[in-house]
Short mmCIF file of C-alpha atoms and ligand atoms in Angstrom, two decimals:
data_model
loop_
_atom_site.label_atom_id
_atom_site.label_comp_id
_atom_site.label_asym_id
_atom_site.label_seq_id
_atom_site.Cartn_x
_atom_site.Cartn_y
_atom_site.Cartn_z
CA MET A 17 0.00 0.00 0.00
CA SER A 18 1.20 3.50 -0.89
CA ASP A 19 1.29 6.55 1.38
CA THR A 20 -0.81 8.48 -1.13
CA HIS A 21 -4.06 10.18 -0.18
CA ILE A 22 -6.49 11.56 -2.74
CA VAL A 23 -8.62 14.65 -2.34
CA ILE A 24 -11.18 15.44 -5.04
CA LEU A 25 -12.74 18.90 -5.28
CA ALA A 26 -16.43 18.73 -6.12
CA ALA A 27 -18.10 21.44 -4.09
CA GLY A 28 -18.52 24.06 -6.80
CA LYS A 29 -21.92 25.02 -8.14
CA GLY A 30 -21.33 24.31 -11.82
CA THR A 31 -23.49 27.32 -12.70
CA ARG A 32 -22.82 27.11 -16.42
CA MET A 33 -24.24 23.60 -16.68
CA LYS A 34 -27.70 25.11 -15.99
CA SER A 35 -28.72 21.85 -14.38
CA THR A 36 -30.52 20.54 -11.33
CA LEU A 37 -28.03 17.64 -11.36
CA PRO A 38 -24.65 18.35 -9.70
CA LYS A 39 -21.99 18.83 -12.37
CA VAL A 40 -19.78 15.90 -11.34
CA LEU A 41 -22.72 13.50 -11.78
CA HIS A 42 -23.21 14.40 -15.45
CA LYS A 43 -22.04 11.58 -17.69
CA ALA A 44 -19.42 11.54 -20.42
CA GLY A 45 -18.31 8.31 -22.05
CA GLU A 46 -21.10 6.47 -20.19
CA LEU A 47 -19.76 7.31 -16.71
CA PRO A 48 -20.34 10.23 -14.32
CA LEU A 49 -17.45 12.70 -14.39
CA LEU A 50 -16.62 11.88 -10.78
CA GLU A 51 -16.39 8.15 -11.58
CA HIS A 52 -13.73 8.86 -14.22
CA VAL A 53 -11.73 10.70 -11.57
CA PHE A 54 -12.10 7.80 -9.09
CA ARG A 55 -10.86 5.35 -11.70
CA THR A 56 -7.81 7.44 -12.58
CA ALA A 57 -7.02 7.99 -8.89
CA GLY A 58 -7.30 4.24 -8.33
CA ALA A 59 -4.09 3.78 -10.33
CA LEU A 60 -2.20 5.30 -7.40
CA ASP A 61 -3.59 2.68 -5.02
CA PRO A 62 -4.47 5.43 -2.50
CA VAL A 63 -4.79 4.87 1.24
CA SER A 64 -7.74 7.22 1.43
CA THR A 65 -9.96 9.29 -0.86
CA THR A 66 -11.76 12.38 0.38
CA VAL A 67 -14.31 14.11 -1.80
CA ILE A 68 -15.01 17.74 -0.95
CA VAL A 69 -18.69 18.34 -1.54
CA GLY A 70 -20.78 21.45 -1.00
CA HIS A 71 -23.33 22.36 -3.60
CA GLN A 72 -25.95 19.54 -3.46
CA ALA A 73 -23.60 17.63 -1.19
CA ASP A 74 -26.22 15.04 -0.26
CA VAL A 75 -27.05 14.23 -3.88
CA VAL A 76 -23.37 13.71 -4.78
CA GLN A 77 -22.84 11.59 -1.69
CA GLN A 78 -25.90 9.40 -2.24
CA SER A 79 -25.16 8.84 -5.92
CA THR A 80 -21.57 7.73 -5.32
CA PRO A 81 -21.09 3.99 -4.81
CA LYS A 82 -19.25 3.14 -1.61
CA ARG A 83 -15.53 2.36 -1.88
CA LEU A 84 -12.90 1.35 0.60
CA GLY A 85 -11.30 4.40 2.23
CA LEU A 86 -13.78 6.87 0.72
CA SER A 87 -15.10 9.77 2.79
CA PHE A 88 -16.87 13.03 2.12
CA ALA A 89 -16.07 16.41 3.62
CA VAL A 90 -18.63 19.18 3.33
CA GLN A 91 -17.43 22.65 2.36
CA GLU A 92 -20.08 25.18 3.29
CA PRO A 93 -19.91 27.95 2.15
CA GLN A 94 -17.55 27.54 -0.80
CA LEU A 95 -14.83 30.11 -0.33
CA GLY A 96 -12.33 28.94 -2.95
CA THR A 97 -10.06 26.03 -3.78
CA GLY A 98 -7.66 26.70 -0.88
CA HIS A 99 -10.57 26.67 1.56
CA ALA A 100 -11.88 23.52 -0.13
CA LEU A 101 -8.72 21.51 0.50
CA LEU A 102 -8.67 22.69 4.10
CA GLN A 103 -11.92 20.78 4.67
CA ALA A 104 -9.99 17.52 4.31
CA GLU A 105 -7.95 18.28 7.42
CA PRO A 106 -10.08 16.22 9.86
CA PHE A 107 -9.58 13.16 7.62
CA LEU A 108 -5.85 13.62 7.06
CA SER A 109 -4.43 15.27 10.19
CA GLY A 110 -1.70 13.23 11.78
CA ARG A 111 -1.08 11.33 8.52
CA GLN A 112 2.18 11.28 6.60
CA GLY A 113 2.79 11.05 2.89
CA THR A 114 1.45 12.71 -0.23
CA VAL A 115 -1.91 14.31 -0.99
CA VAL A 116 -2.88 14.27 -4.64
CA LEU A 117 -5.49 16.90 -5.36
CA LEU A 118 -7.86 16.24 -8.27
CA SER A 119 -10.85 18.06 -9.69
CA GLY A 120 -14.16 16.22 -9.93
CA ASP A 121 -14.81 17.83 -13.31
CA VAL A 122 -11.56 16.82 -15.06
CA PRO A 123 -12.27 13.34 -16.46
CA LEU A 124 -9.63 12.83 -19.18
CA LEU A 125 -6.53 12.71 -17.01
CA ARG A 126 -4.59 9.50 -17.68
CA PRO A 127 -3.25 7.30 -14.87
CA ASP A 128 0.28 7.49 -16.35
CA THR A 129 0.29 11.28 -16.12
CA LEU A 130 -0.82 11.12 -12.51
CA LYS A 131 1.89 8.57 -11.73
CA ALA A 132 4.51 10.82 -13.36
CA LEU A 133 3.32 13.70 -11.16
CA VAL A 134 3.71 11.65 -7.99
CA ARG A 135 7.07 10.22 -9.12
CA THR A 136 8.59 13.67 -9.74
CA HIS A 137 7.09 14.95 -6.50
CA SER A 138 8.75 12.28 -4.39
CA GLU A 139 12.03 12.11 -6.34
CA ARG A 140 12.57 15.86 -5.88
CA LYS A 141 11.30 15.75 -2.29
CA ALA A 142 9.00 18.64 -3.18
CA ALA A 143 6.57 20.34 -0.84
CA ALA A 144 4.25 20.86 -3.80
CA THR A 145 4.23 19.72 -7.43
CA VAL A 146 1.90 21.30 -9.95
CA LEU A 147 0.64 19.54 -13.08
CA THR A 148 0.80 22.13 -15.86
CA ALA A 149 -0.04 22.16 -19.56
CA ALA A 150 0.84 24.21 -22.59
CA VAL A 151 -2.37 25.29 -24.28
CA ALA A 152 -3.22 27.30 -27.38
CA ASP A 153 -5.88 29.32 -25.59
CA PRO A 154 -4.95 29.93 -21.94
CA ASP A 155 -7.87 32.31 -21.29
CA GLY A 156 -9.54 31.71 -17.95
CA TYR A 157 -6.77 29.51 -16.51
CA GLY A 158 -4.20 30.34 -13.87
CA ARG A 159 -0.81 31.09 -15.48
CA ILE A 160 2.47 29.50 -14.39
CA ILE A 161 4.99 32.22 -13.54
CA ARG A 162 8.65 31.17 -13.47
CA ASP A 163 11.70 32.94 -12.06
CA ASP A 164 14.99 33.54 -13.88
CA SER A 165 16.19 30.05 -13.07
CA GLY A 166 13.03 28.66 -14.68
CA ALA A 167 11.56 27.44 -11.39
CA ILE A 168 7.88 28.05 -10.71
CA CYS A 169 7.44 30.96 -8.31
CA ALA A 170 3.73 31.77 -8.58
CA ILE A 171 0.41 30.95 -10.20
CA VAL A 172 -1.61 34.00 -11.18
CA GLU A 173 -5.30 33.64 -11.93
CA HIS A 174 -6.46 35.01 -15.28
CA ARG A 175 -8.57 37.69 -13.63
CA ASP A 176 -5.65 38.86 -11.50
CA ALA A 177 -3.01 38.65 -14.23
CA THR A 178 -1.24 41.52 -15.95
CA LEU A 179 -1.27 41.71 -19.76
CA ASN A 180 2.26 40.30 -19.82
CA GLN A 181 1.31 37.42 -17.55
CA ARG A 182 -1.72 36.66 -19.72
CA ARG A 183 0.65 35.95 -22.61
CA VAL A 184 2.00 32.91 -20.74
CA ALA A 185 0.70 29.77 -22.44
CA GLU A 186 1.63 27.40 -19.61
CA ILE A 187 -1.36 26.98 -17.35
CA ASN A 188 -2.25 25.42 -14.02
CA SER A 189 -4.26 22.21 -14.48
CA GLY A 190 -5.64 22.45 -10.93
CA ILE A 191 -4.05 19.06 -10.20
CA TYR A 192 -1.25 18.89 -7.63
CA ALA A 193 0.75 16.69 -5.31
CA PHE A 194 1.45 18.04 -1.81
CA ASP A 195 3.54 16.81 1.05
CA LEU A 196 1.10 16.34 3.94
CA ASN A 197 3.71 17.64 6.35
CA GLY A 198 2.80 21.28 7.15
CA LEU A 199 0.13 21.42 4.40
CA PHE A 200 -2.88 22.42 6.50
CA GLU A 201 -0.90 24.89 8.56
CA ALA A 202 0.23 26.60 5.32
CA LEU A 203 -3.31 26.53 3.83
CA LYS A 204 -4.50 28.57 6.80
CA THR A 205 -2.11 31.39 5.87
CA ILE A 206 -3.66 31.88 2.40
CA GLY A 207 -5.44 35.23 2.05
CA SER A 208 -8.37 36.26 -0.11
CA THR A 209 -7.32 39.63 -1.50
CA ASN A 210 -7.86 38.88 -5.19
CA ALA A 211 -10.37 39.57 -7.95
CA GLN A 212 -12.78 36.89 -6.71
CA GLY A 213 -12.27 37.40 -2.96
CA GLU A 214 -11.60 33.66 -2.70
CA TYR A 215 -8.96 31.57 -0.94
CA TYR A 216 -6.85 30.46 -3.89
CA LEU A 217 -5.07 27.15 -3.49
CA PRO A 218 -2.43 28.15 -6.10
CA ASP A 219 -1.23 30.84 -3.68
CA LEU A 220 0.47 28.01 -1.83
CA VAL A 221 3.17 28.10 -4.52
CA THR A 222 4.24 31.63 -3.49
CA ILE A 223 3.99 30.78 0.19
CA TYR A 224 6.18 27.68 -0.17
CA ARG A 225 8.76 29.40 -2.36
CA GLY A 226 8.91 32.24 0.21
CA ARG A 227 9.77 29.62 2.84
CA GLY A 228 12.50 28.19 0.66
CA LEU A 229 10.63 24.92 0.06
CA VAL A 230 10.86 22.95 -3.19
CA VAL A 231 7.98 23.48 -5.64
CA GLU A 232 8.08 21.41 -8.82
CA THR A 233 6.07 21.19 -12.02
CA VAL A 234 5.21 18.34 -14.37
CA VAL A 235 3.90 19.15 -17.85
CA ALA A 236 1.01 17.00 -19.04
CA PRO A 237 2.06 15.27 -22.29
CA ASP A 238 -1.31 15.99 -23.91
CA SER A 239 -3.02 19.21 -22.84
CA ARG A 240 -6.46 17.74 -23.58
CA GLU A 241 -6.03 15.53 -20.52
CA ILE A 242 -6.60 18.44 -18.19
CA LEU A 243 -9.76 19.73 -19.92
CA GLY A 244 -12.34 20.62 -17.32
CA VAL A 245 -16.08 20.45 -17.89
CA ASN A 246 -17.90 23.70 -17.17
CA SER A 247 -20.72 23.63 -19.71
CA ARG A 248 -22.80 21.16 -21.71
CA ARG A 249 -20.69 22.01 -24.74
CA GLU A 250 -17.54 20.97 -22.90
CA LEU A 251 -19.33 17.88 -21.62
CA ALA A 252 -19.99 16.87 -25.22
CA GLU A 253 -16.39 17.66 -26.25
CA VAL A 254 -14.99 15.52 -23.47
CA GLY A 255 -17.52 12.78 -24.31
CA ALA A 256 -16.37 12.83 -27.93
CA ILE A 257 -12.72 12.47 -26.90
CA LEU A 258 -13.55 9.57 -24.57
CA LYS A 259 -15.58 7.90 -27.32
CA ARG A 260 -12.83 8.26 -29.89
CA THR A 261 -10.16 6.88 -27.55
CA ARG A 262 -12.39 3.96 -26.57
CA ASN A 263 -13.41 3.11 -30.12
CA GLU A 264 -9.84 3.33 -31.41
CA ALA A 265 -8.72 0.83 -28.77
CA LEU A 266 -11.53 -1.56 -29.79
CA MET A 267 -10.69 -1.26 -33.48
CA GLU A 268 -7.06 -1.90 -32.58
CA SER A 269 -8.17 -5.15 -30.93
CA GLY A 270 -9.99 -6.34 -34.06
CA VAL A 271 -13.52 -4.97 -33.82
CA THR A 272 -14.98 -3.35 -36.95
CA ILE A 273 -16.78 -0.11 -36.17
CA VAL A 274 -18.42 1.16 -39.32
CA ASP A 275 -18.94 4.69 -37.99
CA PRO A 276 -16.88 5.33 -34.83
CA ALA A 277 -18.52 8.72 -34.36
CA SER A 278 -21.87 7.08 -33.67
CA ALA A 279 -20.84 4.00 -31.68
CA PHE A 280 -21.27 4.52 -27.93
CA ILE A 281 -19.45 1.81 -26.01
CA GLY A 282 -19.07 1.93 -22.26
CA PRO A 283 -15.69 1.49 -20.57
CA ASP A 284 -16.61 -1.87 -19.04
CA VAL A 285 -17.92 -3.45 -22.25
CA THR A 286 -15.86 -6.22 -23.86
CA ILE A 287 -16.11 -7.15 -27.56
CA GLY A 288 -14.48 -10.05 -29.39
CA ALA A 289 -12.53 -9.78 -32.63
CA ASP A 290 -14.32 -9.75 -35.99
CA THR A 291 -17.52 -8.44 -34.53
CA ILE A 292 -19.05 -5.71 -36.68
CA LEU A 293 -20.79 -2.72 -35.14
CA HIS A 294 -22.99 -0.70 -37.48
CA PRO A 295 -23.76 3.01 -36.92
CA GLY A 296 -25.77 4.13 -33.91
CA VAL A 297 -25.17 1.28 -31.46
CA TYR A 298 -25.17 1.76 -27.69
CA LEU A 299 -23.39 -0.89 -25.64
CA GLU A 300 -23.62 -0.17 -21.94
CA GLY A 301 -22.79 -1.36 -18.44
CA ARG A 302 -21.28 -4.79 -17.95
CA THR A 303 -22.02 -6.03 -21.44
CA SER A 304 -19.86 -8.60 -23.16
CA ILE A 305 -20.08 -9.38 -26.87
CA GLY A 306 -18.39 -12.41 -28.38
CA SER A 307 -16.48 -12.60 -31.62
CA GLY A 308 -17.94 -12.72 -35.10
CA CYS A 309 -21.18 -11.00 -34.10
CA VAL A 310 -23.05 -8.47 -36.21
CA ILE A 311 -24.75 -5.68 -34.29
CA ASN A 312 -26.86 -3.60 -36.64
CA SER A 313 -27.89 0.04 -36.42
CA GLY A 314 -29.97 1.36 -33.60
CA VAL A 315 -29.29 -1.51 -31.20
CA ARG A 316 -28.98 -0.83 -27.48
CA ILE A 317 -27.54 -3.49 -25.17
CA ILE A 318 -27.26 -3.03 -21.41
CA ASP A 319 -25.62 -5.39 -18.88
CA SER A 320 -25.96 -8.43 -21.15
CA GLN A 321 -23.83 -11.28 -22.45
CA ILE A 322 -23.90 -11.97 -26.15
CA GLU A 323 -21.97 -15.08 -27.20
CA ASP A 324 -20.06 -15.62 -30.46
CA GLY A 325 -21.67 -15.42 -33.88
CA VAL A 326 -24.89 -13.72 -32.82
CA VAL A 327 -26.70 -11.48 -35.32
CA ILE A 328 -28.73 -8.65 -33.85
CA ASN A 329 -30.80 -6.88 -36.46
CA ASN A 330 -31.78 -3.22 -36.36
CA PHE A 331 -33.44 -1.53 -33.41
CA CYS A 332 -33.32 -4.20 -30.74
CA VAL A 333 -33.13 -3.36 -27.03
CA ILE A 334 -31.55 -5.99 -24.77
CA CYS A 335 -31.24 -5.56 -21.03
CA ASP A 336 -29.72 -7.80 -18.34
CA SER A 337 -30.01 -10.94 -20.49
CA HIS A 338 -27.98 -13.69 -22.10
CA VAL A 339 -27.92 -14.56 -25.81
CA SER A 340 -26.20 -17.81 -26.77
CA ARG A 341 -24.06 -18.45 -29.81
CA GLY A 342 -25.58 -18.32 -33.24
CA ALA A 343 -28.87 -16.76 -32.16
CA ARG A 344 -30.61 -14.14 -34.33
CA LEU A 345 -32.63 -11.29 -32.98
CA GLY A 346 -34.81 -8.59 -34.44
CA PRO A 347 -35.34 -6.29 -36.09
CA PHE A 348 -37.34 -4.60 -33.32
CA ALA A 349 -36.99 -7.24 -30.60
CA HIS A 350 -37.19 -6.26 -26.94
CA ILE A 351 -35.30 -8.58 -24.60
CA ARG A 352 -36.11 -7.57 -21.04
CA PRO A 353 -34.25 -8.56 -17.86
CA GLN A 354 -33.43 -12.16 -16.94
CA SER A 355 -34.08 -13.57 -20.37
CA ASN A 356 -32.05 -16.28 -22.02
CA VAL A 357 -32.01 -16.80 -25.75
CA GLY A 358 -30.61 -20.27 -26.52
CA GLU A 359 -28.13 -21.35 -29.14
CA ASP A 360 -29.34 -20.77 -32.72
CA ALA A 361 -32.71 -19.55 -31.47
CA HIS A 362 -34.57 -16.89 -33.45
CA VAL A 363 -36.41 -13.94 -31.98
CA GLY A 364 -38.06 -11.95 -34.72
CA ASN A 365 -39.72 -8.59 -35.18
CA PHE A 366 -41.90 -7.12 -32.49
CA VAL A 367 -41.24 -9.94 -30.06
CA GLU A 368 -40.84 -9.11 -26.38
CA LEU A 369 -39.22 -11.47 -23.89
CA LYS A 370 -39.32 -10.88 -20.15
CA LYS A 371 -37.73 -13.28 -17.65
CA THR A 372 -38.05 -15.92 -20.33
CA THR A 373 -35.84 -18.72 -21.54
CA LEU A 374 -36.10 -19.64 -25.19
CA GLY A 375 -34.34 -22.97 -25.71
CA ARG A 376 -31.83 -24.01 -28.34
CA GLY A 377 -33.12 -23.76 -31.91
CA SER A 378 -36.54 -22.45 -30.86
CA LYS A 379 -38.25 -19.73 -32.87
CA ALA A 380 -40.53 -16.85 -31.99
CA ASN A 381 -40.41 -14.92 -35.21
CA HIS A 382 -43.29 -12.47 -35.16
CA LEU A 383 -45.32 -10.25 -32.82
CA SER A 384 -45.24 -12.07 -29.48
CA TYR A 385 -45.13 -11.39 -25.77
CA LEU A 386 -43.37 -14.14 -23.84
CA GLY A 387 -43.14 -13.34 -20.12
CA ASP A 388 -42.16 -15.61 -17.20
CA ALA A 389 -41.92 -18.48 -19.66
CA THR A 390 -39.60 -21.46 -19.83
CA ILE A 391 -39.51 -22.65 -23.41
CA GLY A 392 -37.63 -25.81 -24.39
CA GLU A 393 -35.68 -26.70 -27.51
CA LYS A 394 -36.96 -26.62 -31.08
CA VAL A 395 -40.24 -25.03 -30.09
CA ASN A 396 -42.17 -23.02 -32.67
CA ILE A 397 -44.01 -20.03 -31.30
CA GLY A 398 -46.52 -18.81 -33.91
CA ALA A 399 -47.10 -15.19 -34.80
CA GLY A 400 -49.04 -13.24 -32.20
CA THR A 401 -48.65 -15.73 -29.36
CA ILE A 402 -49.15 -14.12 -25.96
CA THR A 403 -48.36 -15.52 -22.54
CA CYS A 404 -51.01 -14.06 -20.24
CA ASN A 405 -48.75 -14.06 -17.19
CA TYR A 406 -50.39 -11.43 -15.02
CA ASP A 407 -53.75 -11.71 -13.27
CA GLY A 408 -53.65 -8.19 -11.92
CA VAL A 409 -51.98 -9.27 -8.68
CA HIS A 410 -49.50 -12.04 -9.36
CA LYS A 411 -47.21 -13.15 -12.19
CA HIS A 412 -47.58 -16.80 -13.26
CA PRO A 413 -45.25 -19.10 -15.19
CA THR A 414 -45.73 -20.73 -18.57
CA VAL A 415 -43.80 -23.87 -19.47
CA ILE A 416 -43.53 -25.04 -23.08
CA GLU A 417 -41.65 -28.31 -23.47
CA ASP A 418 -39.31 -29.37 -26.27
CA GLY A 419 -40.65 -29.60 -29.79
CA ALA A 420 -44.06 -28.07 -29.01
CA PHE A 421 -45.87 -26.07 -31.70
CA ILE A 422 -47.92 -23.06 -30.70
CA GLY A 423 -50.28 -21.96 -33.48
CA SER A 424 -50.52 -18.30 -34.36
CA ASP A 425 -52.59 -15.88 -32.31
CA SER A 426 -52.79 -18.16 -29.28
CA GLN A 427 -53.07 -17.01 -25.71
CA LEU A 428 -51.44 -19.15 -23.05
CA ILE A 429 -53.15 -18.23 -19.80
CA ALA A 430 -50.66 -18.89 -17.04
CA PRO A 431 -49.95 -20.88 -15.01
CA VAL A 432 -50.01 -23.41 -17.79
CA ARG A 433 -47.81 -26.17 -19.26
CA ILE A 434 -47.64 -27.34 -22.85
CA GLY A 435 -46.17 -30.86 -22.94
CA GLU A 436 -43.39 -32.14 -25.16
CA GLY A 437 -44.27 -32.14 -28.86
CA ALA A 438 -47.85 -30.94 -28.18
CA TYR A 439 -49.69 -28.79 -30.70
CA VAL A 440 -51.85 -25.78 -29.92
CA ALA A 441 -54.23 -24.87 -32.72
CA ALA A 442 -54.09 -21.31 -34.05
CA GLY A 443 -56.33 -18.83 -32.28
CA SER A 444 -56.62 -20.89 -29.08
CA SER A 445 -57.04 -19.52 -25.58
CA ILE A 446 -55.29 -22.16 -23.51
CA THR A 447 -56.33 -22.27 -19.86
CA GLU A 448 -55.45 -25.89 -19.04
CA ASP A 449 -52.24 -27.90 -19.32
CA VAL A 450 -51.77 -29.75 -22.60
CA ALA A 451 -50.28 -33.24 -22.32
CA ALA A 452 -47.27 -34.27 -24.40
CA GLY A 453 -48.15 -35.21 -27.95
CA SER A 454 -51.74 -33.83 -27.74
CA LEU A 455 -53.48 -31.26 -29.90
CA ALA A 456 -55.35 -28.53 -28.04
CA ILE A 457 -58.02 -26.50 -29.81
CA ALA A 458 -59.64 -23.82 -27.73
CA ARG A 459 -61.53 -21.43 -29.98
CA GLY A 460 -65.08 -20.68 -31.07
CA LYS A 461 -66.45 -23.08 -33.69
CA GLN A 462 -67.02 -21.60 -37.12
CA THR A 463 -70.53 -21.57 -38.62
CA ASN A 464 -71.04 -20.87 -42.34
CA LYS A 465 -74.45 -19.61 -43.59
CA PRO A 466 -74.76 -20.21 -47.34
CA GLY A 467 -76.59 -17.50 -49.33
CA TRP A 468 -76.83 -15.19 -46.30
CA VAL A 469 -75.36 -12.18 -48.11
CA ALA A 470 -77.78 -12.19 -51.03
CA ARG A 471 -80.77 -12.68 -48.72
CA ASN A 472 -79.81 -9.76 -46.54
CA LYS A 473 -78.63 -7.35 -49.23
CA LYS A 474 -80.90 -4.33 -49.59
CA THR A 475 -82.50 -4.20 -53.06
CA ARG A 476 -82.63 -0.80 -54.72
C1 UD1 B 502 -8.78 26.68 -10.98
C2 UD1 B 502 -7.44 27.25 -10.61
C3 UD1 B 502 -6.71 27.68 -11.87
C4 UD1 B 502 -6.60 26.53 -12.83
C5 UD1 B 502 -7.96 25.92 -13.10
C6 UD1 B 502 -7.80 24.64 -13.90
C7 UD1 B 502 -7.80 28.30 -8.43
C8 UD1 B 502 -7.98 29.56 -7.70
N1 UD1 B 502 -7.66 28.38 -9.75
O1 UD1 B 502 -9.54 27.72 -11.56
O2 UD1 B 502 -5.42 28.15 -11.54
O3 UD1 B 502 -6.01 26.97 -14.05
O4 UD1 B 502 -8.61 25.58 -11.87
O5 UD1 B 502 -9.04 24.17 -14.32
O6 UD1 B 502 -7.74 27.26 -7.84
N2 UD1 B 502 -14.16 24.10 -5.85
C9 UD1 B 502 -14.57 23.71 -4.59
N3 UD1 B 502 -14.78 24.65 -3.64
C10 UD1 B 502 -14.59 25.97 -3.90
C11 UD1 B 502 -14.18 26.36 -5.17
C12 UD1 B 502 -13.96 25.40 -6.14
O7 UD1 B 502 -14.75 22.52 -4.33
O8 UD1 B 502 -14.79 26.77 -2.97
C13 UD1 B 502 -13.93 23.06 -6.86
C14 UD1 B 502 -14.82 23.19 -8.07
O9 UD1 B 502 -16.02 22.44 -7.91
C15 UD1 B 502 -13.95 22.60 -9.17
C16 UD1 B 502 -12.53 22.93 -8.72
O10 UD1 B 502 -12.62 23.21 -7.35
O11 UD1 B 502 -14.07 21.19 -9.23
C17 UD1 B 502 -11.95 24.14 -9.45
O12 UD1 B 502 -12.75 25.26 -9.18
P1 UD1 B 502 -13.09 26.33 -10.26
O13 UD1 B 502 -13.90 27.43 -9.67
O14 UD1 B 502 -13.62 25.69 -11.49
O15 UD1 B 502 -11.61 26.88 -10.54
P2 UD1 B 502 -11.15 27.66 -11.81
O16 UD1 B 502 -11.67 29.04 -11.77
O17 UD1 B 502 -11.43 26.85 -13.01
CA1 CA B 503 -13.89 29.63 -11.06
#
């Protein structure tokens, strides 16, 4: 275990998002901004993680999954970044080691960059190390001011900077490593005489240099890594970068993505080689897709396992389910939670499965609702078959054994069992079990009345 502690700033209001949702809970690349920061911080194997919350503190806290060593400190009111870090004191006082300060709204930072920051910080025995970046447009950022020897001596906020200082293209990323020793004592000496009347954390640089302590910098290799999200536009920009990086890695591993700009694939999704993704697919959560699959346009798959060689036609939605090798789905199939589509099974257009197992080689090709059903192998479910699983209070099961044939437009009123190889005549309303090998007909008898039309036709 390291001696590294993480503090994440997430107390700010995020005014420019114009949202009732706290900024750090907005998603980019399928994950909340704060979750990206947790994952990057995880690379340092931290002893503790403290999130500074303030604006909508309770919402942020409740929406964040519990983790080992995670605590929240409330900053109220929010008096600036220096004041924000000070709120971590109760969690870190008496500890030794390094504090790495991250921003909850900076999701693109790479673990390697963070490791480089910490490495330099400890190698140089620095009191503080600032992650900086060279950017084309430094407007709005704090500028890195260096002395004649090239060492950092101050960070000046844009609003407080002189015209000369504003020409500096090296900016403060807002990410730092600090030696815990003396940190909180020094934070308390920061003043608030600046354009915003806030306690600026970057002022620590001047304070430390004044005391003759070592302050270091590390330049981020790619300045996009330190992009912060302040508006919906920036949220989309960051999302696009995450998507491109993710999709490039998948293509590198042998997945064909026909239009990478419109393929949305979550960070925890796995996809086998030679699978083809057509435009407009959404693969989310803990989804795994085998190799040699074809996922057509408009498909959304959440928390599901798709085995090798599966073809999913356009506009299917699959949630929390399993699809075995060689199956074919859609177009327009809805596979709801806890469903299992067996090997080489077919689920056709406008078919909905809920908590249903469709056995190997079985077919439900058209317009069906199959809920709470256990369907065996090589079963044929005719067009328009409905399992009537709900009596208004309880859900009831339907069992259809191997090789059964359900005629079109049948209703299976659950609980009910159709035995092995049994036939149900089209248009039947089945209320009783059907024994193996039997034919069940349960529909009104047809009566034909010859000549009825002519007799009843009005004569002019
Ligand atoms: C800050 C830095 C600036 C740097 C920039 C990088 C200061 C004074 N300035 O500016 O040098 O270039 O980040 O993006 O630090 N926060 C709190 N409590 C507060 C104030 C802020 O938790 O009282 C949090 C915010 O939610 C945010 C982070 O701190 O996550 C940065 O705050 P923000 O106001 O966005 O700082 P900048 O003005 O961008
Ligand atoms: Ca600000």
